[in-house]
Short mmCIF file of C-alpha atoms in Angstrom, two decimals:
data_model
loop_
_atom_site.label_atom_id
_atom_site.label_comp_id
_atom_site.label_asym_id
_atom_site.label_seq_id
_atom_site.Cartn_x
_atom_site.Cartn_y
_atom_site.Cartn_z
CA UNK M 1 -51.59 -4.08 5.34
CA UNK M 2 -49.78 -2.82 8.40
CA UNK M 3 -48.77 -6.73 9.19
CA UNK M 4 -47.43 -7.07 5.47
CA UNK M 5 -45.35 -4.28 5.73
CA UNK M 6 -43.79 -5.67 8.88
CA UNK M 7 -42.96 -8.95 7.61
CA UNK M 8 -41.45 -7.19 4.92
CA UNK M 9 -39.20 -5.44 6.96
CA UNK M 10 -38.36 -8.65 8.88
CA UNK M 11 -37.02 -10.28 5.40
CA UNK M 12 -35.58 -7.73 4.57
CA UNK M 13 -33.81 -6.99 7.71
CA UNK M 14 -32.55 -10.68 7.45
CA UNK M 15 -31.60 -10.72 3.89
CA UNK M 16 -29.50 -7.43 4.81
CA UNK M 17 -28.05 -9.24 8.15
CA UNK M 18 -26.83 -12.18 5.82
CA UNK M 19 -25.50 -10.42 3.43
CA UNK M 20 -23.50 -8.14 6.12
CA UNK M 21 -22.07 -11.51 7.44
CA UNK M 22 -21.62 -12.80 3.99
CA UNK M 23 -19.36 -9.62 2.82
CA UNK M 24 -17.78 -10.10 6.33
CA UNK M 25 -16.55 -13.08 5.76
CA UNK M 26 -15.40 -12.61 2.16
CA UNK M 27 -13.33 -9.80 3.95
CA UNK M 28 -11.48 -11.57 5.78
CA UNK M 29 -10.76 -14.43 3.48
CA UNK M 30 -9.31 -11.31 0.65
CA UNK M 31 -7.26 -10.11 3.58
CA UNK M 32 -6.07 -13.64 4.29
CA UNK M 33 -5.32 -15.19 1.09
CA UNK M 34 -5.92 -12.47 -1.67
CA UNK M 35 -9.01 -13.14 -4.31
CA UNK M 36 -7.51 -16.27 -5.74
CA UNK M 37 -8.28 -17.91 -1.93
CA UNK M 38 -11.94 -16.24 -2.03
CA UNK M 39 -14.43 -19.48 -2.56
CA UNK M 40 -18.26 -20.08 -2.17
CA UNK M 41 -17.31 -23.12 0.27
CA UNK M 42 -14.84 -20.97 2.32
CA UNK M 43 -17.54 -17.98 2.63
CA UNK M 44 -20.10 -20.83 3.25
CA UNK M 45 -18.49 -22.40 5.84
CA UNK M 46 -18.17 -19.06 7.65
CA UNK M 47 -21.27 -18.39 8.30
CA UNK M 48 -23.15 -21.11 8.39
CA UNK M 49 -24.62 -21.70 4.95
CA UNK M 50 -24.57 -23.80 2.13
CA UNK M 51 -23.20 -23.02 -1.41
CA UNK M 52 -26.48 -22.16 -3.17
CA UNK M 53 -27.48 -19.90 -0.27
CA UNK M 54 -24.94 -17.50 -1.02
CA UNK M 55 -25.45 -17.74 -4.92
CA UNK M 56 -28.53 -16.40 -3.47
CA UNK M 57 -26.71 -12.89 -2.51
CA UNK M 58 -24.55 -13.20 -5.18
CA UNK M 59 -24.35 -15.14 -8.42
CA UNK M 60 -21.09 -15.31 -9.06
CA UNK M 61 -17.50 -14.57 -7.12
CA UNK M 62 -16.51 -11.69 -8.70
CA UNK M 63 -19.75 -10.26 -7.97
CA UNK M 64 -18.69 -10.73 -4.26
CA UNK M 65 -15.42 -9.47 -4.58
CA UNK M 66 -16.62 -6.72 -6.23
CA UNK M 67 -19.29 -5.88 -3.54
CA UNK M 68 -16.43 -6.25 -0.46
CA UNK M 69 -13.98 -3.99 -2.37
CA UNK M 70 -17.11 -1.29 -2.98
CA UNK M 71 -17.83 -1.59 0.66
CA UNK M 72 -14.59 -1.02 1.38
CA UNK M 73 -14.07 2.10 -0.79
CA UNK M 74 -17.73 3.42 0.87
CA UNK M 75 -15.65 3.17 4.15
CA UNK M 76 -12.83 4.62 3.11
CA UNK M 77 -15.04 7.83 1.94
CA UNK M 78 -16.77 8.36 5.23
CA UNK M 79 -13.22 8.51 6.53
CA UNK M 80 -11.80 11.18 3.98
CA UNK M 81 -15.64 12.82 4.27
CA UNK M 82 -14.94 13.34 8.01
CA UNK M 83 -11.68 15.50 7.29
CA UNK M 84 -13.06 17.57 4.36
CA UNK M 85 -15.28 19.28 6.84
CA UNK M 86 -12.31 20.88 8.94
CA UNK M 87 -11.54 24.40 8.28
CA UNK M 88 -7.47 24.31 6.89
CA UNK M 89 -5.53 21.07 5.58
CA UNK M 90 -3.41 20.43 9.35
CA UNK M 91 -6.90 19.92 10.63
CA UNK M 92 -8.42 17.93 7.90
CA UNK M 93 -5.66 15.28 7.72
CA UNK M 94 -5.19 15.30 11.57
CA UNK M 95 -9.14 14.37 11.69
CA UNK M 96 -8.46 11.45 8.81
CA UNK M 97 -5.96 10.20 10.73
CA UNK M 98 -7.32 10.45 13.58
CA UNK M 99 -10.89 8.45 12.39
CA UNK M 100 -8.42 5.65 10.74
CA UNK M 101 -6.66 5.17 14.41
CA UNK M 102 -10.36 5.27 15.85
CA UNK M 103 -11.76 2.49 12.85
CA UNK M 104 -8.61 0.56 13.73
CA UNK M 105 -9.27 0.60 17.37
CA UNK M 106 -12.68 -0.29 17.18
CA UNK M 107 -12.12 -3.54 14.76
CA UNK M 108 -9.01 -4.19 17.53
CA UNK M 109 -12.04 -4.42 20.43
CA UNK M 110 -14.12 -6.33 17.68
CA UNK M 111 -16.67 -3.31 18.18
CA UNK M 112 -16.17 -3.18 13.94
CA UNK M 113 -15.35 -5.45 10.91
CA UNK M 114 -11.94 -5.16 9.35
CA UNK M 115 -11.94 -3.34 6.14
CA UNK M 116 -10.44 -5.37 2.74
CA UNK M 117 -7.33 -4.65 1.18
CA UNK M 118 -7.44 -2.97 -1.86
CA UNK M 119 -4.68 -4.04 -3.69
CA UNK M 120 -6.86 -6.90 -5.93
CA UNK M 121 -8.64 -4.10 -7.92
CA UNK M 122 -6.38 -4.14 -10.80
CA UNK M 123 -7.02 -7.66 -11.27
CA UNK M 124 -10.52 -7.64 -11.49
CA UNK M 125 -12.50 -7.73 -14.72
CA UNK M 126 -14.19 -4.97 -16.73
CA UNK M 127 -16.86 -3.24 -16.04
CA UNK M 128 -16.28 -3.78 -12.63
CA UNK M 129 -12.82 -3.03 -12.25
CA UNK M 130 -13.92 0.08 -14.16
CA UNK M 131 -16.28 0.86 -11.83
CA UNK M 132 -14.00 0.63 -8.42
CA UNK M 133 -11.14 2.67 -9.93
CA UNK M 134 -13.54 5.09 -10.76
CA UNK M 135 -14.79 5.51 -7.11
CA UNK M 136 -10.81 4.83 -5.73
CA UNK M 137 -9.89 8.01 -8.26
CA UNK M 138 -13.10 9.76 -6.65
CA UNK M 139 -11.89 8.99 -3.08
CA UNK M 140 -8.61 10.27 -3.88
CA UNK M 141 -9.48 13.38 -5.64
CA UNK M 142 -11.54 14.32 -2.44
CA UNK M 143 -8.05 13.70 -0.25
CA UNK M 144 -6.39 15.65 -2.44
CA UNK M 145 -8.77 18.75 -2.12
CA UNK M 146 -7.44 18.93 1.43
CA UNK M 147 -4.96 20.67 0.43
CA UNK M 148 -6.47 23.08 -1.79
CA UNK M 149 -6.96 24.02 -4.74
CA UNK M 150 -3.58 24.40 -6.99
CA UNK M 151 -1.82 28.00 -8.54
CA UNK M 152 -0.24 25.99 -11.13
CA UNK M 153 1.49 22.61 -12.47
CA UNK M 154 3.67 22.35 -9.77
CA UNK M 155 1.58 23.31 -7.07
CA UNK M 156 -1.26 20.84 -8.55
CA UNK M 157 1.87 18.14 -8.63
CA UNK M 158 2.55 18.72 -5.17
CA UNK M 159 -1.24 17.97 -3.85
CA UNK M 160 -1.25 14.73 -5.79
CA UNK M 161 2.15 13.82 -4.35
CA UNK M 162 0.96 14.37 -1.16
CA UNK M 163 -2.49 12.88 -1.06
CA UNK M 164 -0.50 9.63 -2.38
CA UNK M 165 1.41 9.61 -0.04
CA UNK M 166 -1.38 10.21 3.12
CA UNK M 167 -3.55 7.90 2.11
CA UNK M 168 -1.15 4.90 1.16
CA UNK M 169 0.48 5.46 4.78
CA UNK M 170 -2.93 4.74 6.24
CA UNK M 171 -3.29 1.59 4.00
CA UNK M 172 0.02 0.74 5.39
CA UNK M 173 -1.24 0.88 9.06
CA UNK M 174 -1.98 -2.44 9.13
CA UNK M 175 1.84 -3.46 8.88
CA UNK M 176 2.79 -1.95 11.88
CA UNK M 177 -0.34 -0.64 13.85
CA UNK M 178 -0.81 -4.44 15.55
CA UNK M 179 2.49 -3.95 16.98
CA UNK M 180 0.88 -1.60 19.52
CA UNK M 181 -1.58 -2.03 22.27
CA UNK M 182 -5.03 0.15 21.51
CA UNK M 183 -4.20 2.35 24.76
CA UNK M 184 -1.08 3.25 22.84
CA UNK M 185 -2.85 4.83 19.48
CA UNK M 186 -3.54 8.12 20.47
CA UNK M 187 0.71 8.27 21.12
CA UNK M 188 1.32 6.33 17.61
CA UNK M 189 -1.65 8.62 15.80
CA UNK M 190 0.54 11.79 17.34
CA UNK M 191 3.90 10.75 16.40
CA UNK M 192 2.35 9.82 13.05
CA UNK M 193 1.27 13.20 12.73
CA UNK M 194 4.46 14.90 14.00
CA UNK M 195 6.04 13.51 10.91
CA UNK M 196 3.17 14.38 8.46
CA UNK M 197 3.51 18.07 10.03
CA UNK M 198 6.87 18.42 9.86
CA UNK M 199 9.04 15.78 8.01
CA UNK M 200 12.14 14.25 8.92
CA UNK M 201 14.30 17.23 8.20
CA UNK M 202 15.23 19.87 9.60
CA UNK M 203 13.54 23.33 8.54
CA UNK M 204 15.97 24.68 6.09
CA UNK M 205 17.78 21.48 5.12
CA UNK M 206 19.25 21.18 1.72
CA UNK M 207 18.30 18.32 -0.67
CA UNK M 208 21.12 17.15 -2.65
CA UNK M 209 21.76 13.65 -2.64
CA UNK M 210 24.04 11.34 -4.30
CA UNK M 211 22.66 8.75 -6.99
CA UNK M 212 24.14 5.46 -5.13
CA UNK M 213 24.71 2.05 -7.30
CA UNK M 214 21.66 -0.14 -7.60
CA UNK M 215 22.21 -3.71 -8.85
CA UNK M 216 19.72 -4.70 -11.48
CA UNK M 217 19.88 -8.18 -10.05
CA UNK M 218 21.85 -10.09 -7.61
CA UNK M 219 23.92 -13.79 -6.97
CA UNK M 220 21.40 -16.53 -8.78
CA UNK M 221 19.07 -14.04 -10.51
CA UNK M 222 21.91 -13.47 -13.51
CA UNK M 223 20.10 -14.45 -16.88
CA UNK M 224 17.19 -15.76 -17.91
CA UNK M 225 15.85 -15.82 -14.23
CA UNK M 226 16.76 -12.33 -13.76
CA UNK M 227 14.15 -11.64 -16.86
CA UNK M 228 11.30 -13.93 -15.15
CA UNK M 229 11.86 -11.73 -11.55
CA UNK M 230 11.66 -8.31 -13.45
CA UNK M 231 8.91 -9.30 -15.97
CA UNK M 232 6.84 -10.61 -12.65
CA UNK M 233 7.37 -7.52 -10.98
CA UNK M 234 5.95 -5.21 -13.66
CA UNK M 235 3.46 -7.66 -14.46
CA UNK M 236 2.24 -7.83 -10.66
CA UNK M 237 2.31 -3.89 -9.86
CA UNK M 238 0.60 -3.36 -12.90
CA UNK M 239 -2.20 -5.86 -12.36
CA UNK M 240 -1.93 -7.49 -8.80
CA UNK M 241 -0.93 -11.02 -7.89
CA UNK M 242 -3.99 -12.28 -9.84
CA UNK M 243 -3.93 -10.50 -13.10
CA UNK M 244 -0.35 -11.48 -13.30
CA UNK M 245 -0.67 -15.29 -14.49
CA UNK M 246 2.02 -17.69 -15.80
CA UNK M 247 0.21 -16.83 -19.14
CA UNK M 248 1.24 -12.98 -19.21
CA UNK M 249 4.47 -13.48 -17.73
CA UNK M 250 5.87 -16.07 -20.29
CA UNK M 251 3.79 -14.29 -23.15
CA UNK M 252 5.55 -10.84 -22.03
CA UNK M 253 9.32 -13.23 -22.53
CA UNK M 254 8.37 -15.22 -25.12
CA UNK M 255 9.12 -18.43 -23.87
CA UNK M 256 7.20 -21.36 -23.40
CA UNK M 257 5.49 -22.67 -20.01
CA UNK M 258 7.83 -25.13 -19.81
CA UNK M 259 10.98 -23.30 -20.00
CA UNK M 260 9.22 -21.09 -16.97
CA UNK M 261 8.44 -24.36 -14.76
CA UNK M 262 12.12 -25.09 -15.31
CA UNK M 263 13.35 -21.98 -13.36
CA UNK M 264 10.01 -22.20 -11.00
CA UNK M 265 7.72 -24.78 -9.32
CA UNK M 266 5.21 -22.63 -9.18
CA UNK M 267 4.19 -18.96 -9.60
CA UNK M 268 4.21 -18.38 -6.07
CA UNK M 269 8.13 -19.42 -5.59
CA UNK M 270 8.39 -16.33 -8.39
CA UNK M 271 6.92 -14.26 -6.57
CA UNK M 272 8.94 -15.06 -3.70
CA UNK M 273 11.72 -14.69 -5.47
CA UNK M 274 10.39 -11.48 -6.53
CA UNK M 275 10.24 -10.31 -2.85
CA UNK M 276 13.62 -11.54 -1.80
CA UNK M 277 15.24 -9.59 -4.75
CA UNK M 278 13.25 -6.82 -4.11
CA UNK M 279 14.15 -6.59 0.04
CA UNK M 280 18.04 -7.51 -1.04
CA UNK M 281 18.02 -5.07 -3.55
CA UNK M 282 17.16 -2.14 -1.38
CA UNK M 283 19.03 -3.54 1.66
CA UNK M 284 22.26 -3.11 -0.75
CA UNK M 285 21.26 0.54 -1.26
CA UNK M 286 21.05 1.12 2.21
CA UNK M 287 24.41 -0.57 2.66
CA UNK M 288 26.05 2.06 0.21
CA UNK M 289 24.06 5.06 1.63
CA UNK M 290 25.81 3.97 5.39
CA UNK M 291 29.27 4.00 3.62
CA UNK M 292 28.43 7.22 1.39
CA UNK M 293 30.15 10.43 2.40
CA UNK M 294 28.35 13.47 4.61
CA UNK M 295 26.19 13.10 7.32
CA UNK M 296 23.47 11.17 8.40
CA UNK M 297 20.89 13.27 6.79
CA UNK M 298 22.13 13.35 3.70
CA UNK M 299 23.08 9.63 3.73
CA UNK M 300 19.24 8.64 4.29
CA UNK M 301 18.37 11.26 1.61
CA UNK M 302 20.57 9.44 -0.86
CA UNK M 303 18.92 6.16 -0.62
CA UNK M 304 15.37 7.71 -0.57
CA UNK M 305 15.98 9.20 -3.79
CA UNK M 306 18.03 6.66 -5.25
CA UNK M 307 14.91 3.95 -4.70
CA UNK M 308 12.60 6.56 -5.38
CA UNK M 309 14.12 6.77 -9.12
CA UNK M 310 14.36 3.36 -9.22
CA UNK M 311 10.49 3.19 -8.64
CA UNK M 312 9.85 6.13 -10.97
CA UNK M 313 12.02 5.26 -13.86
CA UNK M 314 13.87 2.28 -13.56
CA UNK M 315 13.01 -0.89 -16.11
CA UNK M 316 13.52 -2.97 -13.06
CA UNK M 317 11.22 -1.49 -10.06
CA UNK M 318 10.61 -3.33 -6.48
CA UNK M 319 8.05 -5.20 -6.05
CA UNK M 320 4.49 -3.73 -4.36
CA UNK M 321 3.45 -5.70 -1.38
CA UNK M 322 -0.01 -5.99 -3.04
CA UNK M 323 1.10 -9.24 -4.00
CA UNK M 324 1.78 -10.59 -0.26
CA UNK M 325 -1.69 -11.45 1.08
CA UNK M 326 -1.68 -14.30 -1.94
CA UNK M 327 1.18 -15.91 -0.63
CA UNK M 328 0.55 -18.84 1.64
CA UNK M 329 1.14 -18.10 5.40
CA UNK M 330 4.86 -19.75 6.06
CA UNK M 331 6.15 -17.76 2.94
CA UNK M 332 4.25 -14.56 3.77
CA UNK M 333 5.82 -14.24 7.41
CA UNK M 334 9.31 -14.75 5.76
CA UNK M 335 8.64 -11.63 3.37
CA UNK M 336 7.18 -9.78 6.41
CA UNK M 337 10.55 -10.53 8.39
CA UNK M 338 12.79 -9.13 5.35
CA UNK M 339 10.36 -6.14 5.32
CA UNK M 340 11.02 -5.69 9.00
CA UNK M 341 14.73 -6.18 8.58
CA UNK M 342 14.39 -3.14 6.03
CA UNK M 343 12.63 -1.01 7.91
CA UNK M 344 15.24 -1.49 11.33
CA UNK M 345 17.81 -0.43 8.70
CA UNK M 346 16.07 2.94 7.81
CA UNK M 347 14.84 3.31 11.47
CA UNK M 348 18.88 3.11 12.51
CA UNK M 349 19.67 5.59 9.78
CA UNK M 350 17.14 8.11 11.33
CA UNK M 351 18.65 7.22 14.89
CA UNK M 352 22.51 7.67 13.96
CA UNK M 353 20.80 11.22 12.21
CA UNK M 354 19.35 12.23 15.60
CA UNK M 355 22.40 11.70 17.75
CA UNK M 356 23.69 13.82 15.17
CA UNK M 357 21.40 16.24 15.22
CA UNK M 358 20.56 16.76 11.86
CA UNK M 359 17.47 14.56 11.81
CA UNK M 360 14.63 15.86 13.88
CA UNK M 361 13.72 13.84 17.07
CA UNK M 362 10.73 12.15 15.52
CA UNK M 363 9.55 8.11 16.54
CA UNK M 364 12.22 6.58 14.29
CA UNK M 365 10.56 3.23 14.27
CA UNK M 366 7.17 4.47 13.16
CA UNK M 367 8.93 7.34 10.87
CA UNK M 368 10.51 4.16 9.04
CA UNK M 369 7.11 2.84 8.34
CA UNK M 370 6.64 6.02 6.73
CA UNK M 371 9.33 5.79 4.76
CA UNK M 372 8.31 2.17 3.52
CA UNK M 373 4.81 3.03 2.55
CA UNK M 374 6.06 5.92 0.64
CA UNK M 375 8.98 3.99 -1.13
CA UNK M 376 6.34 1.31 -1.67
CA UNK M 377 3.51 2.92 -3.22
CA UNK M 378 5.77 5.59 -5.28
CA UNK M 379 5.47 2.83 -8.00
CA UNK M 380 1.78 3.97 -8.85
CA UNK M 381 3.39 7.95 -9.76
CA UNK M 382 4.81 6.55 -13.14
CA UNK M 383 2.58 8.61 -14.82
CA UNK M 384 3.03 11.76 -12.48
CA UNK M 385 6.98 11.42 -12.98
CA UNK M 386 6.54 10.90 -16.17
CA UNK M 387 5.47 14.84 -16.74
CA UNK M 388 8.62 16.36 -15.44
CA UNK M 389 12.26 15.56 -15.17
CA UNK M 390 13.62 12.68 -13.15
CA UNK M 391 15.19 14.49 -10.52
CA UNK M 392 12.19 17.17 -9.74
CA UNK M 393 9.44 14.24 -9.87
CA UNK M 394 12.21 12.43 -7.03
CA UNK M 395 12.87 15.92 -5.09
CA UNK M 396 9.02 16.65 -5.05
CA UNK M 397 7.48 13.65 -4.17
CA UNK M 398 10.55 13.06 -0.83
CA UNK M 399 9.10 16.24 0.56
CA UNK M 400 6.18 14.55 1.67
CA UNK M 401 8.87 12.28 3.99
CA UNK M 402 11.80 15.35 4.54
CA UNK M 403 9.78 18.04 5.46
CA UNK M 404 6.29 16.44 5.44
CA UNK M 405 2.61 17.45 4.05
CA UNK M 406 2.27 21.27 4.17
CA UNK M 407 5.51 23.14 3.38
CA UNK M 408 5.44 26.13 1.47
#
């Protein structure tokens, strides 16, 4: 019996060592080209197999996906379990952020696999799209009891707010963390942290900014193809790049497929486009916040709020970059280049505020990360803002950025 038992434990040690290299794989192909580029040949090819071996492990590819994104989300939850056991919220999130640098360190060194992107749930199928946003709304109610537990509405607004906004910046790590050498992420982790402590602004700084002009669309985009960019854009943020089909998207206009391949070769020139108008856009609110009047503070202040709205509120919002890993690899460096170009801007804002001195003297580069994660994720609050006026939901929710994650 005792020989049984260990050749037992030998298949099953092997079935679980294939399947590890299995989801492995799968990761990186979702990370590389989003679900639509996740196949049975690619995964197969990867690691050695044939086709019907990995049918084997799983029967069909959603049932992969599925299993990568859970794996994921059981990663993410050792991360956030590891900060829930500090004493006070400073501690807890420094330890989350500090086991994030450490996971991103170690898959740097190849000492760890990379972890998938998320941002493919929404396109997945019931049940098991149920079943992930379950566990993601799990994971985040656990962040959010960092912070403790709420005295009222506005308290329990605040906590939400900021567990939003901690735990997209450390999906957002992966836009800017490669730009640094691994002996350099105990310095990025602390300036990181500087800015979650304390914000941007300095203590006692007033809010009041200016609403600036935002155009609803720009140069070629008049028109009918101004309808197909915004239409996209909902379509996508709601539902990722693959629950966003030509389908939906002409169904939502009521037009025909042919009028859309008219305007667009194929849906991933839309979304493109989508980018582009999204990056130019924003770039031509910065432009009026530099030329607003007031100081440097209050000029960066402006802009944040004035995209935040748009994000909250507006019928037109800017696109999420959930949709980039879809695009193929010549088009997705040219959206990472605008995104860059965006990001300078803000980090110059936060430099002419310093000289100033009436910005703090954070890491302007990595505090303009910040500033993109939270502008970029603020699209999933709809709902939050939704339960309070516009310009509270906008004031609350840029406190996580002006005076970071714990003021009173």
């Amino acid at each position: 019996m005792g020989e049984a038992v260990d050749i037992d434990d030998a298949k099953t040690a092997r079935f679980q060592e294939k399947r590890e290299r299995i989801l492995e794989a799968a990761t990186l192909l979702i990370n590389r080209h989003g679900l639509k580029g996740l196949t049975f040949v690619d995964v197969a090819e990867k690691v050695g197999l044939n086709t019907t071996s990995v049918t084997y492990y799983f029967r069909r590819k959603e049932m992969l996906a599925a299993a990568v994104l859970h794996r994921t989300l059981d990663r993410i939850e050792t991360l956030v379990d590891s900060g829930a056991r500090e004493a006070d919220p400073k501690a807890r999130v420094r330890a989350y952020v500090t086991a994030n640098f450490e996971l991103h360190a170690r898959i740097l060194r190849g000492e760890d696999a990379p972890i998938a992107i998320l941002s493919d749930i929404r396109a997945m199928k019931p049940p098991l799209r149920t079943e992930l946003l379950d566990r993601y709304l799990l994971i985040f109610r656990k962040l959010r009891g960092y912070f403790g537990l709420p005295a009222d509405d506005r308290q329990r607004a605040l906590t939400t707010a900021r567990a939003h906004a901690l735990l997209q910046n450390m999906f957002w790590l992966i836009a800017w963390l490669p730009e640094y050498g691994a002996e350099d992420f105990d310095r990025a982790r602390d300036r990181l942290l500087e800015i979650f402590e304390h914000g941007f602004a300095p203590s006692g700084a007033r809010w009041a900014p200016d609403a600036l002009p935002v155009p609803r669309t720009t140069g070629h985009s008049q028109g009918m193809p101004g309808h197909y960019l915004r239409t996209a854009t909902e379509l996508i943020n709601e539902r990722g790049y693959r629950g966003a089909s030509v389908e939906d998207i002409v169904a939502q206009l009521n037009v025909t497929k042919g009028s859309f391949y008219h305007h667009h070769d194929a849906k991933d020139d839309l979304v493109v486009d989508c980018f582009k108008q999204s990056h130019l856009r924003t770039s031509l609110v910065q432009q009026a916040g530099f030329e607003a009047p007031g100081d440097s503070l209050h000029r960066i202040n402006s802009v944040i709020a004035t995209l935040l709205d748009v994000q909250f509120a507006g019928d037109f919002p800017l696109l999420r970059s959930t949709a980039l890993q879809a695009l193929p690899d010549e088009w997705r460096i040219d959206v990472f280049e605008q995104s860059g170009r965006v990001a300078r801007r803000f980090a110059g804002m936060l430099i002419d505020g310093i000289s100033e001195g009436v910005i703090r003297p954070i890491d302007p580069l990595i505090a303009s990360q910040v500033i993109m994660a939270t502008l970029n994720a603020a699209y999933d609050l709809r709902k939050w803002a939704s339960g309070m006026p516009g310009e509270e939901a906008v004031a609350l929710y840029a406190t996580t950025l002006t005076q970071g994650l714990f003021a009173d």
